[in-house]
Amino acid sequence: MSGMARAQTQAPAAERPLLILAGIWVVLIAAPFWMPLVGGYTSLASRILVIGLAAMSLNFLIGFTGVVSFGHAAYFGLGVYGAGMILRYIAPSTPLAVIAGILLGGIVGSAVGALICRRRGIYFALVTIAFQEVFYYIAYKWDSVTGGFDGLRGFQRQPIHFGLFTLDIQKNDLAFYYFVLAVFAIVVGFMGFVLRSPFGRTLLAVRENERRARFLGIPVDRHIWLAFTISSFCIGAAGALYALLNNFADPSSLYTDLSGELVIMCVLGGMRSFWGPLLGAAVFEVLQDYISSQTVNWLFFIGLIFVLVVMFFPRGLLGVFRRRSAA
Amino acid sequence: MSMLEVRNVSKHFGSLIAVREVSLTVAKGELRAIIGPNGAGKTTFFNLITGFFPPTAGEIIFDGQNVTTVSAADRVKRGMARTFQVTEVFPELSVRENVRIAAEVAAGYALRPWLGGAEVRDIASVVEETVAVTGLAGKANRLVGELAHGDQRAAEIAMALALRPRLLLLDEPTAGMGEQETFEIAGLIRKLHRDKSYTIILVEHDMRVVFHLADRISVLDQGALLADGTPEQIAANPAVQAAYLGKAA
Ligand SMILES: Nc1ncnc2c1ncn2[C@@H]1O[C@H](COP(=O)(O)OP(=O)(O)OP(=O)(O)O)[C@@H](O)[C@H]1O
Ligand SMILES: [Mg+2]
């Protein structure tokens, strides 16, 4: 009897994930209003969403396909430059810039993925780094187009015209946050949808046990390539938003350091968890924002916290909610 | 007509000859046991049949078609399913998810972004039926990695069955099991063979299981086929007794 009473006060098992999901979106939608209460500000919230989207895109590959890339900043950076170059050289259109960033990151990622999807483990990771160096070098050296070492400046995100009204994301930080959140929602929704599909389950199969996956008849290389491609398109979107956030395309956005930071965010938040990397990015960005205003040695503290999390929460912060069984 | 015909297949690993000109034919509906001492080449032989790696020489004919150069994934599509000597499952997914992935891939849905209502129901019925046959209905929502060894083996067999195979290859399904678990898995294999008329090739060390279940037995020794016959013929074969049964007893 007491068991029944307890069951009634709790949400039924099938509804609990939906409640958590609703809670996450409420927190994100309300972020500009509660962030100032805890010492944050709107553009920090935008930054967390953008970097969080990048980390979640990378985690699509690491956490849900089981393939580690240490060179994903390449496709993020291509998204940054794709968006920046549209605004700088082609047309003052924010939507066009975002689409260009997604396409540039995604198509190049897809081509690289096709070349490397037969490699595994450390070899795969090393080749991703090698390709990243290539793109970094191009951005760094091609002065006349990319701005070289100084990066690409002289463009600004543009207000978006919806016919009846105009969303001024250029001057209004709050409007920009909601624009970022909308793109974030579409991309994250897309990844969530894919992971719940039969195709998405084949990726989990590859992650869990490649040999078993192959002997179920899953062409593993092809599916790793597709996961790499999807992940690149998504992180390209994050890169495009990053260009809009800073009104600047910076060669360090496709550098190894950022790739490493993104991997750290995935591990911090929990690689087995869909939302973990967003939490990892939030922790990382908030610490960086706060500690770097106190000391130039902020990386030391990030490193320390990373070590502590890995020691005490080996599955990441959200890994605590490890599932024991599933419906 | 035969389900599987292996013709003069060999596999060399450098100077080591793991399988040496083996030929064998398995009829439809037959349960064939393959026995032999450790290192005899039994698992290598399975790997050749299922396309894990290509043979150094020889041909493999599956259901009348030459599949020697066909990829492992495509052999699965044509109806071969296997389990491994060391359990290969998806440990952090539930039993039902393990089986569901197999069923979806077998139905050709590996690239599908979504399924229609009828397709979802078809998959669900295959999954529930398979889970029930293997005796895992009560544990379908548990993560496979948390199950007892015997149940993990059963889950692996369930995944193979969800592929709707015409030929089922089981590599030491009772390895590492206690009496009770061995008994249960042997019962499951017999049920699959007698009631569901699966064609099965079974590598097995437990001689009680082998002589109890097999229609025919093939004996491998140092990569070569030593003998091939009914359980009675194999038990009476002096070469087998000398090379294998004698040693084991
Ligand atoms: N991939 C490989 N590369 C090199 N040698 C291999 C490989 N696979 C198997 N061998 C060798 O081939 C021989 C046969 O091994 P195999 O695993 O087929 O034997 P088995 O009959 O299955 O033995 P067990 O009863 O111990 O499972 C062994 O000497 C083994 O070391
Ligand atoms: Mg073996």
PDB file of N, CA, C and O in Angstrom, chain A residues 222-290:
ATOM      1  N   ARG A 222      30.707   3.161 -42.913  1.00  0.00           N
ATOM      2  CA  ARG A 222      29.723   4.085 -43.475  1.00  0.00           C
ATOM      3  C   ARG A 222      29.001   4.855 -42.373  1.00  0.00           C
ATOM      4  O   ARG A 222      28.792   6.056 -42.471  1.00  0.00           O
ATOM      5  N   HIS A 223      28.667   4.177 -41.298  1.00  0.00           N
ATOM      6  CA  HIS A 223      27.922   4.839 -40.224  1.00  0.00           C
ATOM      7  C   HIS A 223      28.801   5.798 -39.431  1.00  0.00           C
ATOM      8  O   HIS A 223      28.333   6.839 -38.976  1.00  0.00           O
ATOM      9  N   ILE A 224      30.086   5.457 -39.298  1.00  0.00           N
ATOM     10  CA  ILE A 224      31.013   6.396 -38.646  1.00  0.00           C
ATOM     11  C   ILE A 224      31.151   7.644 -39.516  1.00  0.00           C
ATOM     12  O   ILE A 224      31.145   8.777 -39.021  1.00  0.00           O
ATOM     13  N   TRP A 225      31.221   7.441 -40.838  1.00  0.00           N
ATOM     14  CA  TRP A 225      31.299   8.592 -41.741  1.00  0.00           C
ATOM     15  C   TRP A 225      30.056   9.474 -41.611  1.00  0.00           C
ATOM     16  O   TRP A 225      30.150  10.701 -41.516  1.00  0.00           O
ATOM     17  N   LEU A 226      28.887   8.853 -41.581  1.00  0.00           N
ATOM     18  CA  LEU A 226      27.658   9.645 -41.457  1.00  0.00           C
ATOM     19  C   LEU A 226      27.617  10.404 -40.139  1.00  0.00           C
ATOM     20  O   LEU A 226      27.222  11.570 -40.090  1.00  0.00           O
ATOM     21  N   ALA A 227      28.043   9.755 -39.060  1.00  0.00           N
ATOM     22  CA  ALA A 227      28.057  10.427 -37.761  1.00  0.00           C
ATOM     23  C   ALA A 227      29.028  11.604 -37.784  1.00  0.00           C
ATOM     24  O   ALA A 227      28.736  12.693 -37.265  1.00  0.00           O
ATOM     25  N   PHE A 228      30.175  11.402 -38.425  1.00  0.00           N
ATOM     26  CA  PHE A 228      31.172  12.470 -38.536  1.00  0.00           C
ATOM     27  C   PHE A 228      30.582  13.642 -39.327  1.00  0.00           C
ATOM     28  O   PHE A 228      30.747  14.818 -38.968  1.00  0.00           O
ATOM     29  N   THR A 229      29.868  13.307 -40.389  1.00  0.00           N
ATOM     30  CA  THR A 229      29.253  14.331 -41.227  1.00  0.00           C
ATOM     31  C   THR A 229      28.210  15.126 -40.443  1.00  0.00           C
ATOM     32  O   THR A 229      28.224  16.359 -40.439  1.00  0.00           O
ATOM     33  N   ILE A 230      27.307  14.429 -39.778  1.00  0.00           N
ATOM     34  CA  ILE A 230      26.264  15.110 -39.002  1.00  0.00           C
ATOM     35  C   ILE A 230      26.895  15.998 -37.945  1.00  0.00           C
ATOM     36  O   ILE A 230      26.523  17.167 -37.768  1.00  0.00           O
ATOM     37  N   SER A 231      27.886  15.445 -37.262  1.00  0.00           N
ATOM     38  CA  SER A 231      28.568  16.185 -36.218  1.00  0.00           C
ATOM     39  C   SER A 231      29.228  17.447 -36.781  1.00  0.00           C
ATOM     40  O   SER A 231      29.189  18.520 -36.159  1.00  0.00           O
ATOM     41  N   SER A 232      29.790  17.357 -37.987  1.00  0.00           N
ATOM     42  CA  SER A 232      30.452  18.511 -38.603  1.00  0.00           C
ATOM     43  C   SER A 232      29.445  19.591 -39.003  1.00  0.00           C
ATOM     44  O   SER A 232      29.698  20.779 -38.811  1.00  0.00           O
ATOM     45  N   PHE A 233      28.318  19.180 -39.568  1.00  0.00           N
ATOM     46  CA  PHE A 233      27.288  20.164 -39.903  1.00  0.00           C
ATOM     47  C   PHE A 233      26.829  20.900 -38.640  1.00  0.00           C
ATOM     48  O   PHE A 233      26.678  22.115 -38.636  1.00  0.00           O
ATOM     49  N   CYS A 234      26.617  20.149 -37.567  1.00  0.00           N
ATOM     50  CA  CYS A 234      26.105  20.761 -36.345  1.00  0.00           C
ATOM     51  C   CYS A 234      27.136  21.701 -35.728  1.00  0.00           C
ATOM     52  O   CYS A 234      26.799  22.804 -35.280  1.00  0.00           O
ATOM     53  N   ILE A 235      28.395  21.277 -35.710  1.00  0.00           N
ATOM     54  CA  ILE A 235      29.408  22.139 -35.106  1.00  0.00           C
ATOM     55  C   ILE A 235      29.685  23.328 -36.031  1.00  0.00           C
ATOM     56  O   ILE A 235      30.067  24.415 -35.561  1.00  0.00           O
ATOM     57  N   GLY A 236      29.443  23.176 -37.332  1.00  0.00           N
ATOM     58  CA  GLY A 236      29.534  24.311 -38.252  1.00  0.00           C
ATOM     59  C   GLY A 236      28.508  25.380 -37.886  1.00  0.00           C
ATOM     60  O   GLY A 236      28.793  26.582 -37.939  1.00  0.00           O
ATOM     61  N   ALA A 237      27.313  24.950 -37.486  1.00  0.00           N
ATOM     62  CA  ALA A 237      26.288  25.908 -37.045  1.00  0.00           C
ATOM     63  C   ALA A 237      26.771  26.660 -35.810  1.00  0.00           C
ATOM     64  O   ALA A 237      26.602  27.882 -35.701  1.00  0.00           O
ATOM     65  N   ALA A 238      27.387  25.928 -34.877  1.00  0.00           N
ATOM     66  CA  ALA A 238      27.918  26.584 -33.681  1.00  0.00           C
ATOM     67  C   ALA A 238      28.982  27.601 -34.073  1.00  0.00           C
ATOM     68  O   ALA A 238      29.015  28.722 -33.538  1.00  0.00           O
ATOM     69  N   GLY A 239      29.837  27.243 -35.038  1.00  0.00           N
ATOM     70  CA  GLY A 239      30.876  28.156 -35.492  1.00  0.00           C
ATOM     71  C   GLY A 239      30.279  29.426 -36.088  1.00  0.00           C
ATOM     72  O   GLY A 239      30.721  30.540 -35.797  1.00  0.00           O
ATOM     73  N   ALA A 240      29.234  29.262 -36.918  1.00  0.00           N
ATOM     74  CA  ALA A 240      28.590  30.432 -37.526  1.00  0.00           C
ATOM     75  C   ALA A 240      28.058  31.363 -36.430  1.00  0.00           C
ATOM     76  O   ALA A 240      28.217  32.583 -36.501  1.00  0.00           O
ATOM     77  N   LEU A 241      27.437  30.795 -35.410  1.00  0.00           N
ATOM     78  CA  LEU A 241      26.920  31.624 -34.303  1.00  0.00           C
ATOM     79  C   LEU A 241      28.070  32.331 -33.587  1.00  0.00           C
ATOM     80  O   LEU A 241      27.929  33.464 -33.123  1.00  0.00           O
ATOM     81  N   TYR A 242      29.199  31.649 -33.506  1.00  0.00           N
ATOM     82  CA  TYR A 242      30.363  32.228 -32.819  1.00  0.00           C
ATOM     83  C   TYR A 242      30.864  33.460 -33.569  1.00  0.00           C
ATOM     84  O   TYR A 242      31.250  34.468 -32.951  1.00  0.00           O
ATOM     85  N   ALA A 243      30.844  33.376 -34.904  1.00  0.00           N
ATOM     86  CA  ALA A 243      31.235  34.546 -35.703  1.00  0.00           C
ATOM     87  C   ALA A 243      30.297  35.708 -35.416  1.00  0.00           C
ATOM     88  O   ALA A 243      30.721  36.860 -35.269  1.00  0.00           O
ATOM     89  N   LEU A 244      28.992  35.421 -35.316  1.00  0.00           N
ATOM     90  CA  LEU A 244      28.011  36.480 -35.055  1.00  0.00           C
ATOM     91  C   LEU A 244      28.188  37.035 -33.641  1.00  0.00           C
ATOM     92  O   LEU A 244      28.040  38.231 -33.400  1.00  0.00           O
ATOM     93  N   LEU A 245      28.509  36.130 -32.711  1.00  0.00           N
ATOM     94  CA  LEU A 245      28.668  36.548 -31.310  1.00  0.00           C
ATOM     95  C   LEU A 245      29.794  37.563 -31.177  1.00  0.00           C
ATOM     96  O   LEU A 245      29.653  38.573 -30.483  1.00  0.00           O
ATOM     97  N   ASN A 246      30.911  37.318 -31.852  1.00  0.00           N
ATOM     98  CA  ASN A 246      32.099  38.165 -31.682  1.00  0.00           C
ATOM     99  C   ASN A 246      32.264  39.218 -32.764  1.00  0.00           C
ATOM    100  O   ASN A 246      33.124  40.079 -32.649  1.00  0.00           O
ATOM    101  N   ASN A 247      31.479  39.116 -33.845  1.00  0.00           N
ATOM    102  CA  ASN A 247      31.696  39.970 -35.023  1.00  0.00           C
ATOM    103  C   ASN A 247      33.165  39.910 -35.441  1.00  0.00           C
ATOM    104  O   ASN A 247      33.786  40.915 -35.770  1.00  0.00           O
ATOM    105  N   PHE A 248      33.681  38.698 -35.458  1.00  0.00           N
ATOM    106  CA  PHE A 248      35.112  38.520 -35.643  1.00  0.00           C
ATOM    107  C   PHE A 248      35.356  37.044 -35.932  1.00  0.00           C
ATOM    108  O   PHE A 248      34.757  36.178 -35.304  1.00  0.00           O
ATOM    109  N   ALA A 249      36.217  36.760 -36.920  1.00  0.00           N
ATOM    110  CA  ALA A 249      36.622  35.373 -37.165  1.00  0.00           C
ATOM    111  C   ALA A 249      38.116  35.268 -36.875  1.00  0.00           C
ATOM    112  O   ALA A 249      38.917  35.955 -37.494  1.00  0.00           O
ATOM    113  N   ASP A 250      38.434  34.400 -35.941  1.00  0.00           N
ATOM    114  CA  ASP A 250      39.751  34.392 -35.334  1.00  0.00           C
ATOM    115  C   ASP A 250      40.391  33.038 -35.639  1.00  0.00           C
ATOM    116  O   ASP A 250      39.751  32.004 -35.475  1.00  0.00           O
ATOM    117  N   PRO A 251      41.637  32.995 -36.136  1.00  0.00           N
ATOM    118  CA  PRO A 251      42.225  31.690 -36.478  1.00  0.00           C
ATOM    119  C   PRO A 251      42.281  30.730 -35.291  1.00  0.00           C
ATOM    120  O   PRO A 251      42.271  29.513 -35.475  1.00  0.00           O
ATOM    121  N   SER A 252      42.297  31.269 -34.063  1.00  0.00           N
ATOM    122  CA  SER A 252      42.341  30.339 -32.917  1.00  0.00           C
ATOM    123  C   SER A 252      41.037  29.550 -32.799  1.00  0.00           C
ATOM    124  O   SER A 252      40.981  28.544 -32.094  1.00  0.00           O
ATOM    125  N   SER A 253      39.973  29.988 -33.520  1.00  0.00           N
ATOM    126  CA  SER A 253      38.722  29.216 -33.454  1.00  0.00           C
ATOM    127  C   SER A 253      38.850  27.911 -34.218  1.00  0.00           C
ATOM    128  O   SER A 253      37.974  27.055 -34.124  1.00  0.00           O
ATOM    129  N   LEU A 254      39.886  27.732 -35.013  1.00  0.00           N
ATOM    130  CA  LEU A 254      40.070  26.380 -35.588  1.00  0.00           C
ATOM    131  C   LEU A 254      41.406  25.791 -35.169  1.00  0.00           C
ATOM    132  O   LEU A 254      42.031  25.023 -35.892  1.00  0.00           O
ATOM    133  N   TYR A 255      41.810  26.118 -33.960  1.00  0.00           N
ATOM    134  CA  TYR A 255      43.085  25.629 -33.459  1.00  0.00           C
ATOM    135  C   TYR A 255      42.897  24.466 -32.483  1.00  0.00           C
ATOM    136  O   TYR A 255      41.860  24.290 -31.872  1.00  0.00           O
ATOM    137  N   THR A 256      43.971  23.698 -32.340  1.00  0.00           N
ATOM    138  CA  THR A 256      43.970  22.506 -31.484  1.00  0.00           C
ATOM    139  C   THR A 256      43.472  22.774 -30.064  1.00  0.00           C
ATOM    140  O   THR A 256      42.775  21.949 -29.495  1.00  0.00           O
ATOM    141  N   ASP A 257      43.842  23.951 -29.507  1.00  0.00           N
ATOM    142  CA  ASP A 257      43.450  24.235 -28.123  1.00  0.00           C
ATOM    143  C   ASP A 257      41.946  24.131 -27.937  1.00  0.00           C
ATOM    144  O   ASP A 257      41.466  23.560 -26.972  1.00  0.00           O
ATOM    145  N   LEU A 258      41.205  24.691 -28.906  1.00  0.00           N
ATOM    146  CA  LEU A 258      39.751  24.665 -28.773  1.00  0.00           C
ATOM    147  C   LEU A 258      39.242  23.226 -28.849  1.00  0.00           C
ATOM    148  O   LEU A 258      38.360  22.827 -28.086  1.00  0.00           O
ATOM    149  N   SER A 259      39.808  22.418 -29.751  1.00  0.00           N
ATOM    150  CA  SER A 259      39.383  21.011 -29.842  1.00  0.00           C
ATOM    151  C   SER A 259      39.550  20.327 -28.499  1.00  0.00           C
ATOM    152  O   SER A 259      38.670  19.588 -28.038  1.00  0.00           O
ATOM    153  N   GLY A 260      40.700  20.567 -27.877  1.00  0.00           N
ATOM    154  CA  GLY A 260      40.962  19.963 -26.574  1.00  0.00           C
ATOM    155  C   GLY A 260      39.958  20.441 -25.532  1.00  0.00           C
ATOM    156  O   GLY A 260      39.444  19.648 -24.744  1.00  0.00           O
ATOM    157  N   GLU A 261      39.658  21.739 -25.563  1.00  0.00           N
ATOM    158  CA  GLU A 261      38.688  22.270 -24.591  1.00  0.00           C
ATOM    159  C   GLU A 261      37.313  21.649 -24.789  1.00  0.00           C
ATOM    160  O   GLU A 261      36.622  21.340 -23.824  1.00  0.00           O
ATOM    161  N   LEU A 262      36.945  21.452 -26.048  1.00  0.00           N
ATOM    162  CA  LEU A 262      35.627  20.849 -26.313  1.00  0.00           C
ATOM    163  C   LEU A 262      35.575  19.420 -25.775  1.00  0.00           C
ATOM    164  O   LEU A 262      34.566  18.992 -25.198  1.00  0.00           O
ATOM    165  N   VAL A 263      36.670  18.684 -25.961  1.00  0.00           N
ATOM    166  CA  VAL A 263      36.703  17.316 -25.421  1.00  0.00           C
ATOM    167  C   VAL A 263      36.592  17.368 -23.898  1.00  0.00           C
ATOM    168  O   VAL A 263      35.857  16.586 -23.280  1.00  0.00           O
ATOM    169  N   ILE A 264      37.299  18.323 -23.277  1.00  0.00           N
ATOM    170  CA  ILE A 264      37.237  18.463 -21.818  1.00  0.00           C
ATOM    171  C   ILE A 264      35.804  18.743 -21.365  1.00  0.00           C
ATOM    172  O   ILE A 264      35.313  18.161 -20.390  1.00  0.00           O
ATOM    173  N   MET A 265      35.099  19.606 -22.105  1.00  0.00           N
ATOM    174  CA  MET A 265      33.707  19.906 -21.742  1.00  0.00           C
ATOM    175  C   MET A 265      32.839  18.655 -21.799  1.00  0.00           C
ATOM    176  O   MET A 265      31.988  18.441 -20.938  1.00  0.00           O
ATOM    177  N   CYS A 266      33.054  17.834 -22.824  1.00  0.00           N
ATOM    178  CA  CYS A 266      32.277  16.586 -22.942  1.00  0.00           C
ATOM    179  C   CYS A 266      32.545  15.696 -21.737  1.00  0.00           C
ATOM    180  O   CYS A 266      31.613  15.139 -21.141  1.00  0.00           O
ATOM    181  N   VAL A 267      33.822  15.568 -21.370  1.00  0.00           N
ATOM    182  CA  VAL A 267      34.176  14.688 -20.253  1.00  0.00           C
ATOM    183  C   VAL A 267      33.648  15.269 -18.934  1.00  0.00           C
ATOM    184  O   VAL A 267      33.109  14.543 -18.103  1.00  0.00           O
ATOM    185  N   LEU A 268      33.805  16.588 -18.780  1.00  0.00           N
ATOM    186  CA  LEU A 268      33.315  17.246 -17.559  1.00  0.00           C
ATOM    187  C   LEU A 268      31.830  16.993 -17.347  1.00  0.00           C
ATOM    188  O   LEU A 268      31.397  16.607 -16.260  1.00  0.00           O
ATOM    189  N   GLY A 269      31.042  17.225 -18.385  1.00  0.00           N
ATOM    190  CA  GLY A 269      29.592  17.141 -18.241  1.00  0.00           C
ATOM    191  C   GLY A 269      29.084  15.709 -18.248  1.00  0.00           C
ATOM    192  O   GLY A 269      28.075  15.402 -17.625  1.00  0.00           O
ATOM    193  N   GLY A 270      29.792  14.834 -18.963  1.00  0.00           N
ATOM    194  CA  GLY A 270      29.340  13.445 -19.060  1.00  0.00           C
ATOM    195  C   GLY A 270      29.073  13.065 -20.501  1.00  0.00           C
ATOM    196  O   GLY A 270      28.125  13.550 -21.107  1.00  0.00           O
ATOM    197  N   MET A 271      29.914  12.187 -21.055  1.00  0.00           N
ATOM    198  CA  MET A 271      29.825  11.868 -22.473  1.00  0.00           C
ATOM    199  C   MET A 271      28.645  10.965 -22.824  1.00  0.00           C
ATOM    200  O   MET A 271      28.228  10.917 -23.964  1.00  0.00           O
ATOM    201  N   ARG A 272      28.150  10.246 -21.814  1.00  0.00           N
ATOM    202  CA  ARG A 272      27.030   9.362 -22.106  1.00  0.00           C
ATOM    203  C   ARG A 272      25.697  10.103 -22.029  1.00  0.00           C
ATOM    204  O   ARG A 272      24.645   9.534 -22.261  1.00  0.00           O
ATOM    205  N   SER A 273      25.786  11.375 -21.659  1.00  0.00           N
ATOM    206  CA  SER A 273      24.559  12.115 -21.453  1.00  0.00           C
ATOM    207  C   SER A 273      24.418  13.138 -22.573  1.00  0.00           C
ATOM    208  O   SER A 273      25.380  13.791 -22.971  1.00  0.00           O
ATOM    209  N   PHE A 274      23.204  13.251 -23.100  1.00  0.00           N
ATOM    210  CA  PHE A 274      22.961  14.145 -24.226  1.00  0.00           C
ATOM    211  C   PHE A 274      23.267  15.593 -23.838  1.00  0.00           C
ATOM    212  O   PHE A 274      23.890  16.339 -24.589  1.00  0.00           O
ATOM    213  N   TRP A 275      22.836  16.006 -22.626  1.00  0.00           N
ATOM    214  CA  TRP A 275      22.970  17.397 -22.190  1.00  0.00           C
ATOM    215  C   TRP A 275      24.264  17.649 -21.439  1.00  0.00           C
ATOM    216  O   TRP A 275      24.598  18.799 -21.147  1.00  0.00           O
ATOM    217  N   GLY A 276      24.990  16.598 -21.095  1.00  0.00           N
ATOM    218  CA  GLY A 276      26.197  16.745 -20.308  1.00  0.00           C
ATOM    219  C   GLY A 276      27.171  17.789 -20.853  1.00  0.00           C
ATOM    220  O   GLY A 276      27.628  18.666 -20.115  1.00  0.00           O
ATOM    221  N   PRO A 277      27.497  17.735 -22.167  1.00  0.00           N
ATOM    222  CA  PRO A 277      28.476  18.688 -22.706  1.00  0.00           C
ATOM    223  C   PRO A 277      28.031  20.143 -22.556  1.00  0.00           C
ATOM    224  O   PRO A 277      28.883  21.031 -22.425  1.00  0.00           O
ATOM    225  N   LEU A 278      26.719  20.387 -22.575  1.00  0.00           N
ATOM    226  CA  LEU A 278      26.253  21.764 -22.363  1.00  0.00           C
ATOM    227  C   LEU A 278      26.598  22.208 -20.943  1.00  0.00           C
ATOM    228  O   LEU A 278      27.083  23.326 -20.718  1.00  0.00           O
ATOM    229  N   LEU A 279      26.375  21.320 -19.984  1.00  0.00           N
ATOM    230  CA  LEU A 279      26.746  21.638 -18.605  1.00  0.00           C
ATOM    231  C   LEU A 279      28.260  21.813 -18.504  1.00  0.00           C
ATOM    232  O   LEU A 279      28.748  22.745 -17.846  1.00  0.00           O
ATOM    233  N   GLY A 280      29.002  20.921 -19.172  1.00  0.00           N
ATOM    234  CA  GLY A 280      30.462  21.037 -19.175  1.00  0.00           C
ATOM    235  C   GLY A 280      30.908  22.385 -19.731  1.00  0.00           C
ATOM    236  O   GLY A 280      31.786  23.047 -19.174  1.00  0.00           O
ATOM    237  N   ALA A 281      30.261  22.806 -20.833  1.00  0.00           N
ATOM    238  CA  ALA A 281      30.604  24.097 -21.433  1.00  0.00           C
ATOM    239  C   ALA A 281      30.269  25.235 -20.474  1.00  0.00           C
ATOM    240  O   ALA A 281      31.029  26.200 -20.353  1.00  0.00           O
ATOM    241  N   ALA A 282      29.123  25.124 -19.789  1.00  0.00           N
ATOM    242  CA  ALA A 282      28.726  26.178 -18.851  1.00  0.00           C
ATOM    243  C   ALA A 282      29.746  26.295 -17.731  1.00  0.00           C
ATOM    244  O   ALA A 282      30.212  27.393 -17.392  1.00  0.00           O
ATOM    245  N   VAL A 283      30.132  25.164 -17.156  1.00  0.00           N
ATOM    246  CA  VAL A 283      31.124  25.176 -16.078  1.00  0.00           C
ATOM    247  C   VAL A 283      32.420  25.796 -16.587  1.00  0.00           C
ATOM    248  O   VAL A 283      33.007  26.683 -15.964  1.00  0.00           O
ATOM    249  N   PHE A 284      32.853  25.344 -17.746  1.00  0.00           N
ATOM    250  CA  PHE A 284      34.108  25.815 -18.327  1.00  0.00           C
ATOM    251  C   PHE A 284      34.072  27.326 -18.578  1.00  0.00           C
ATOM    252  O   PHE A 284      34.970  28.074 -18.166  1.00  0.00           O
ATOM    253  N   GLU A 285      33.018  27.799 -19.231  1.00  0.00           N
ATOM    254  CA  GLU A 285      32.936  29.214 -19.609  1.00  0.00           C
ATOM    255  C   GLU A 285      32.772  30.115 -18.395  1.00  0.00           C
ATOM    256  O   GLU A 285      33.353  31.196 -18.320  1.00  0.00           O
ATOM    257  N   VAL A 286      31.972  29.676 -17.434  1.00  0.00           N
ATOM    258  CA  VAL A 286      31.761  30.488 -16.236  1.00  0.00           C
ATOM    259  C   VAL A 286      33.058  30.589 -15.445  1.00  0.00           C
ATOM    260  O   VAL A 286      33.459  31.675 -15.008  1.00  0.00           O
ATOM    261  N   LEU A 287      33.740  29.443 -15.302  1.00  0.00           N
ATOM    262  CA  LEU A 287      35.018  29.461 -14.584  1.00  0.00           C
ATOM    263  C   LEU A 287      36.014  30.365 -15.292  1.00  0.00           C
ATOM    264  O   LEU A 287      36.697  31.176 -14.664  1.00  0.00           O
ATOM    265  N   GLN A 288      36.055  30.223 -16.616  1.00  0.00           N
ATOM    266  CA  GLN A 288      36.995  31.037 -17.379  1.00  0.00           C
ATOM    267  C   GLN A 288      36.679  32.519 -17.200  1.00  0.00           C
ATOM    268  O   GLN A 288      37.562  33.344 -16.967  1.00  0.00           O
ATOM    269  N   ASP A 289      35.384  32.841 -17.284  1.00  0.00           N
ATOM    270  CA  ASP A 289      34.950  34.229 -17.155  1.00  0.00           C
ATOM    271  C   ASP A 289      35.303  34.784 -15.779  1.00  0.00           C
ATOM    272  O   ASP A 289      35.813  35.887 -15.640  1.00  0.00           O
ATOM    273  N   TYR A 290      35.039  33.967 -14.759  1.00  0.00           N
ATOM    274  CA  TYR A 290      35.240  34.430 -13.387  1.00  0.00           C
ATOM    275  C   TYR A 290      36.722  34.419 -12.997  1.00  0.00           C
ATOM    276  O   TYR A 290      37.278  35.431 -12.577  1.00  0.00           O
TER     277      TYR A 290
END
